[in-house]
């Protein structure tokens, strides 16, 4: 993180100075719209589940407002079909950098976590901004707030966004995830549209597991075909690795599919 992209904040309660990247602060602000600690008996506690938060992080990345990378990751999610709770496993564009930032904020007590359980007994994590995190957001630069607001709200015309009606929410269904607002906006999230990676593979088994001496299929002569693929990367990448003549063995422990 560049020094110019770091926010310094002094916690008057413990006298400790904190240094957070702009992306950490923007992520904290994003969470604050859905999950906040209660500051009084009249104010209810609110939380946001981990998966909807990951979807919103992805939306912020493709909008160019969050500087994280993402990659396909297999996840199990719950949804309601014909009044019954069910689950589905699907590859989603998940930002491990975003999840790591959430862990950083929890370690510094800017976020609080909770274990939640869905109707079909699927356990997931939820987070909320702590009282300490809310105090930090009071000193958040307005420009950073604007960057988050630009992708988190669907406003009509030039009017300021309504904090409830214009706020994006995430709904899961059998096809994936919908981004909706109370003002009628509805759009299918691209978080399920994992990017194709062009490659050619060949089967391989160690000799001790083979029966006979028959050679296995060799597709190395088709490797040139992977160069015909088109890039589907939506976000700006920090690094690009170009490799040649690479041999990679992917192993799987069959009894546990690990």
Short mmCIF file of C-alpha atoms in Angstrom, two decimals:
data_model
loop_
_atom_site.label_atom_id
_atom_site.label_comp_id
_atom_site.label_asym_id
_atom_site.label_seq_id
_atom_site.Cartn_x
_atom_site.Cartn_y
_atom_site.Cartn_z
CA UNK A 1 0.00 0.00 0.00
CA UNK A 2 1.31 3.44 -0.93
CA UNK A 3 1.89 5.88 1.94
CA UNK A 4 -0.43 8.34 0.20
CA UNK A 5 -3.22 5.72 0.32
CA UNK A 6 -3.15 5.19 4.07
CA UNK A 7 -5.43 6.71 6.70
CA UNK A 8 -4.05 7.45 10.17
CA UNK A 9 -6.51 7.48 13.06
CA UNK A 10 -5.97 8.03 16.77
CA UNK A 11 -8.31 6.13 19.08
CA UNK A 12 -8.89 8.49 21.98
CA UNK A 13 -10.23 5.61 24.09
CA UNK A 14 -6.94 3.68 24.23
CA UNK A 15 -4.53 6.33 22.93
CA UNK A 16 -3.37 4.03 20.11
CA UNK A 17 -2.74 5.23 16.56
CA UNK A 18 -3.94 3.01 13.72
CA UNK A 19 -2.77 2.93 10.12
CA UNK A 20 -5.30 1.54 7.64
CA UNK A 21 -5.24 1.37 3.86
CA UNK A 22 -7.96 3.21 1.96
CA UNK A 23 -9.37 -0.17 0.85
CA UNK A 24 -9.75 -1.29 4.47
CA UNK A 25 -11.55 1.93 5.35
CA UNK A 26 -13.87 1.69 2.32
CA UNK A 27 -14.66 -1.92 3.20
CA UNK A 28 -15.49 -0.89 6.76
CA UNK A 29 -17.78 1.84 5.43
CA UNK A 30 -19.48 -0.68 3.11
CA UNK A 31 -20.22 -3.02 6.03
CA UNK A 32 -21.59 -0.12 8.10
CA UNK A 33 -24.61 0.17 5.78
CA UNK A 34 -25.72 -3.36 6.70
CA UNK A 35 -24.22 -4.24 10.06
CA UNK A 36 -23.75 -1.92 13.04
CA UNK A 37 -23.21 -2.34 16.75
CA UNK A 38 -25.95 -0.93 18.95
CA UNK A 39 -25.11 2.22 20.85
CA UNK A 40 -28.31 2.27 22.90
CA UNK A 41 -31.03 -0.07 24.14
CA UNK A 42 -33.46 1.34 21.55
CA UNK A 43 -31.12 0.71 18.61
CA UNK A 44 -31.20 -2.87 17.24
CA UNK A 45 -28.08 -4.86 16.39
CA UNK A 46 -27.63 -5.47 12.66
CA UNK A 47 -25.36 -7.90 10.81
CA UNK A 48 -24.45 -8.83 7.24
CA UNK A 49 -23.70 -12.40 6.19
CA UNK A 50 -20.32 -13.19 4.69
CA UNK A 51 -21.54 -14.32 1.25
CA UNK A 52 -23.71 -11.27 0.40
CA UNK A 53 -20.77 -9.14 1.55
CA UNK A 54 -18.46 -11.04 -0.84
CA UNK A 55 -20.92 -10.37 -3.67
CA UNK A 56 -20.94 -6.64 -2.88
CA UNK A 57 -17.13 -6.62 -2.74
CA UNK A 58 -17.09 -8.17 -6.22
CA UNK A 59 -19.53 -5.50 -7.45
CA UNK A 60 -17.22 -2.83 -6.07
CA UNK A 61 -14.20 -4.38 -7.79
CA UNK A 62 -15.77 -4.55 -11.26
CA UNK A 63 -17.05 -0.98 -10.77
CA UNK A 64 -13.44 0.09 -10.23
CA UNK A 65 -14.09 1.35 -6.69
CA UNK A 66 -12.36 -1.39 -4.63
CA UNK A 67 -8.76 -2.27 -5.38
CA UNK A 68 -8.87 -6.01 -4.71
CA UNK A 69 -8.30 -9.04 -6.93
CA UNK A 70 -10.73 -11.95 -7.21
CA UNK A 71 -10.67 -15.53 -8.48
CA UNK A 72 -13.12 -18.43 -8.89
CA UNK A 73 -13.81 -20.23 -5.61
CA UNK A 74 -16.23 -23.07 -4.93
CA UNK A 75 -18.79 -22.11 -2.28
CA UNK A 76 -21.99 -23.57 -0.87
CA UNK A 77 -24.88 -21.12 -0.54
CA UNK A 78 -28.49 -21.35 0.58
CA UNK A 79 -31.62 -20.10 -1.16
CA UNK A 80 -35.37 -20.64 -1.06
CA UNK A 81 -37.11 -22.61 -3.81
CA UNK A 82 -40.92 -22.96 -3.75
CA UNK A 83 -40.98 -22.14 -0.06
CA UNK A 84 -38.30 -24.67 0.86
CA UNK A 85 -34.74 -23.93 1.92
CA UNK A 86 -32.11 -25.65 -0.19
CA UNK A 87 -28.39 -25.35 -0.94
CA UNK A 88 -26.22 -25.29 -4.03
CA UNK A 89 -22.48 -25.42 -4.64
CA UNK A 90 -21.16 -23.09 -7.32
CA UNK A 91 -17.98 -21.37 -8.40
CA UNK A 92 -18.10 -17.67 -7.49
CA UNK A 93 -15.73 -14.77 -8.09
CA UNK A 94 -14.50 -14.37 -4.53
CA UNK A 95 -11.87 -11.86 -3.44
CA UNK A 96 -9.46 -13.51 -1.04
CA UNK A 97 -7.85 -10.07 -0.57
CA UNK A 98 -11.25 -8.73 0.48
CA UNK A 99 -11.76 -11.58 2.94
CA UNK A 100 -8.26 -11.01 4.30
CA UNK A 101 -9.10 -7.33 4.81
CA UNK A 102 -12.21 -8.36 6.75
CA UNK A 103 -10.01 -10.52 9.00
CA UNK A 104 -7.61 -7.59 9.49
CA UNK A 105 -10.48 -5.34 10.58
CA UNK A 106 -11.73 -8.02 12.99
CA UNK A 107 -8.24 -8.48 14.46
CA UNK A 108 -8.11 -4.74 15.21
CA UNK A 109 -11.65 -4.79 16.67
CA UNK A 110 -13.13 -2.52 14.00
CA UNK A 111 -15.45 -5.38 13.04
CA UNK A 112 -17.24 -7.92 15.20
CA UNK A 113 -18.15 -11.41 14.03
CA UNK A 114 -20.93 -13.88 14.71
CA UNK A 115 -21.80 -17.42 13.62
CA UNK A 116 -25.17 -17.72 11.88
CA UNK A 117 -27.27 -20.68 10.82
CA UNK A 118 -29.67 -20.84 7.87
CA UNK A 119 -32.98 -22.72 7.75
CA UNK A 120 -31.27 -25.81 6.34
CA UNK A 121 -28.60 -25.77 9.09
CA UNK A 122 -25.89 -24.23 6.86
CA UNK A 123 -23.47 -22.33 9.08
CA UNK A 124 -22.03 -19.01 7.93
CA UNK A 125 -20.28 -15.99 9.38
CA UNK A 126 -21.71 -12.53 9.87
CA UNK A 127 -19.99 -9.22 10.61
CA UNK A 128 -20.92 -5.79 11.91
CA UNK A 129 -19.01 -2.56 12.50
CA UNK A 130 -18.09 -2.21 16.17
CA UNK A 131 -18.46 0.97 18.21
CA UNK A 132 -14.74 1.50 17.68
CA UNK A 133 -15.19 1.11 13.93
CA UNK A 134 -18.06 3.61 13.92
CA UNK A 135 -15.83 6.13 15.69
CA UNK A 136 -13.17 5.65 12.99
CA UNK A 137 -15.73 6.23 10.22
CA UNK A 138 -16.47 9.66 11.69
CA UNK A 139 -12.99 10.69 10.48
CA UNK A 140 -13.27 8.98 7.07
CA UNK A 141 -12.40 11.30 4.14
CA UNK A 142 -15.55 12.27 2.17
CA UNK A 143 -13.92 11.25 -1.12
CA UNK A 144 -13.62 7.64 0.07
CA UNK A 145 -17.29 7.65 1.09
CA UNK A 146 -18.21 8.89 -2.37
CA UNK A 147 -16.29 6.06 -4.07
CA UNK A 148 -18.29 3.46 -2.15
CA UNK A 149 -21.60 5.28 -2.55
CA UNK A 150 -21.16 5.38 -6.33
CA UNK A 151 -21.46 1.59 -6.64
CA UNK A 152 -23.48 0.81 -3.51
CA UNK A 153 -26.48 3.02 -4.31
CA UNK A 154 -28.74 3.28 -7.36
CA UNK A 155 -29.90 6.87 -7.33
CA UNK A 156 -32.49 8.49 -9.58
CA UNK A 157 -31.35 11.66 -11.26
CA UNK A 158 -29.05 13.92 -9.30
CA UNK A 159 -30.84 13.61 -5.98
CA UNK A 160 -28.79 12.39 -2.99
CA UNK A 161 -29.23 8.63 -2.49
CA UNK A 162 -31.85 7.42 -0.04
CA UNK A 163 -30.04 5.37 2.60
CA UNK A 164 -32.66 2.60 2.50
CA UNK A 165 -34.58 2.77 -0.78
CA UNK A 166 -31.52 3.22 -3.02
CA UNK A 167 -29.19 0.84 -1.17
CA UNK A 168 -28.19 -2.34 -3.01
CA UNK A 169 -29.03 -5.65 -1.36
CA UNK A 170 -28.16 -9.19 -2.40
CA UNK A 171 -30.70 -12.00 -2.83
CA UNK A 172 -29.77 -15.60 -3.67
CA UNK A 173 -31.79 -17.92 -5.90
CA UNK A 174 -31.29 -21.11 -7.92
CA UNK A 175 -29.48 -19.19 -10.68
CA UNK A 176 -27.09 -17.24 -8.47
CA UNK A 177 -27.45 -13.79 -6.98
CA UNK A 178 -29.64 -10.77 -7.65
CA UNK A 179 -28.68 -7.21 -6.73
CA UNK A 180 -31.86 -5.34 -5.81
CA UNK A 181 -33.03 -2.11 -4.17
CA UNK A 182 -36.32 -1.06 -2.58
CA UNK A 183 -36.81 1.52 -5.35
CA UNK A 184 -37.35 -1.29 -7.90
CA UNK A 185 -33.85 -1.82 -9.30
CA UNK A 186 -32.99 -5.46 -10.07
CA UNK A 187 -29.91 -6.87 -11.80
CA UNK A 188 -28.25 -10.28 -12.02
CA UNK A 189 -24.79 -10.19 -10.44
CA UNK A 190 -21.85 -11.37 -12.52
CA UNK A 191 -20.27 -13.00 -9.46
CA UNK A 192 -21.19 -16.43 -10.88
CA UNK A 193 -19.65 -15.70 -14.29
CA UNK A 194 -16.21 -17.10 -13.62
CA UNK A 195 -13.55 -16.22 -16.14
CA UNK A 196 -12.33 -18.94 -18.49
CA UNK A 197 -8.65 -19.80 -18.23
CA UNK A 198 -7.31 -21.33 -21.43
CA UNK A 199 -5.15 -24.40 -20.84
CA UNK A 200 -4.58 -27.93 -22.14
CA UNK A 201 -4.34 -30.93 -19.83
CA UNK A 202 -3.28 -34.55 -20.13
CA UNK A 203 -4.11 -37.41 -17.75
CA UNK A 204 -1.30 -38.80 -15.61
CA UNK A 205 -0.97 -41.75 -13.23
CA UNK A 206 2.23 -42.96 -11.53
CA UNK A 207 3.49 -46.25 -12.88
CA UNK A 208 2.73 -48.06 -9.63
CA UNK A 209 -0.98 -47.34 -10.14
CA UNK A 210 -1.11 -48.39 -13.78
CA UNK A 211 -2.07 -51.78 -15.16
CA UNK A 212 0.07 -52.68 -18.15
CA UNK A 213 2.51 -50.47 -20.02
CA UNK A 214 0.13 -48.65 -22.33
CA UNK A 215 1.00 -44.99 -22.72
CA UNK A 216 -1.50 -42.43 -21.48
CA UNK A 217 -3.03 -39.78 -23.71
CA UNK A 218 -0.65 -36.89 -24.43
CA UNK A 219 -2.31 -33.59 -25.41
CA UNK A 220 0.88 -31.52 -25.43
CA UNK A 221 0.63 -31.06 -29.20
CA UNK A 222 -2.63 -29.12 -28.62
CA UNK A 223 -1.04 -26.65 -26.20
CA UNK A 224 -1.01 -23.97 -28.91
CA UNK A 225 -4.83 -23.88 -28.77
CA UNK A 226 -4.74 -22.21 -25.33
CA UNK A 227 -3.18 -19.17 -26.99
CA UNK A 228 -6.38 -18.64 -28.99
CA UNK A 229 -8.42 -17.73 -25.90
CA UNK A 230 -9.64 -14.21 -25.17
CA UNK A 231 -9.12 -12.38 -21.90
CA UNK A 232 -12.30 -12.07 -19.79
CA UNK A 233 -10.69 -10.22 -16.90
CA UNK A 234 -13.04 -7.42 -15.78
CA UNK A 235 -10.83 -5.79 -13.17
CA UNK A 236 -7.35 -4.30 -13.34
CA UNK A 237 -4.75 -6.82 -12.22
CA UNK A 238 -1.73 -5.90 -10.15
CA UNK A 239 0.45 -8.63 -11.62
CA UNK A 240 0.61 -10.63 -14.82
CA UNK A 241 2.68 -13.82 -14.94
CA UNK A 242 3.74 -15.19 -18.32
CA UNK A 243 5.08 -18.75 -18.17
CA UNK A 244 6.39 -21.10 -20.85
CA UNK A 245 7.17 -24.85 -20.92
CA UNK A 246 5.46 -25.40 -17.57
CA UNK A 247 4.66 -28.87 -16.25
CA UNK A 248 2.06 -28.94 -13.48
CA UNK A 249 0.70 -32.01 -11.69
CA UNK A 250 -2.68 -31.58 -9.96
CA UNK A 251 -3.21 -34.30 -7.35
CA UNK A 252 -6.47 -35.35 -5.73
CA UNK A 253 -6.92 -37.62 -2.73
CA UNK A 254 -9.89 -39.58 -4.06
CA UNK A 255 -11.51 -40.78 -0.79
CA UNK A 256 -11.99 -37.20 0.42
CA UNK A 257 -11.94 -35.29 -2.89
CA UNK A 258 -9.44 -32.89 -1.35
#
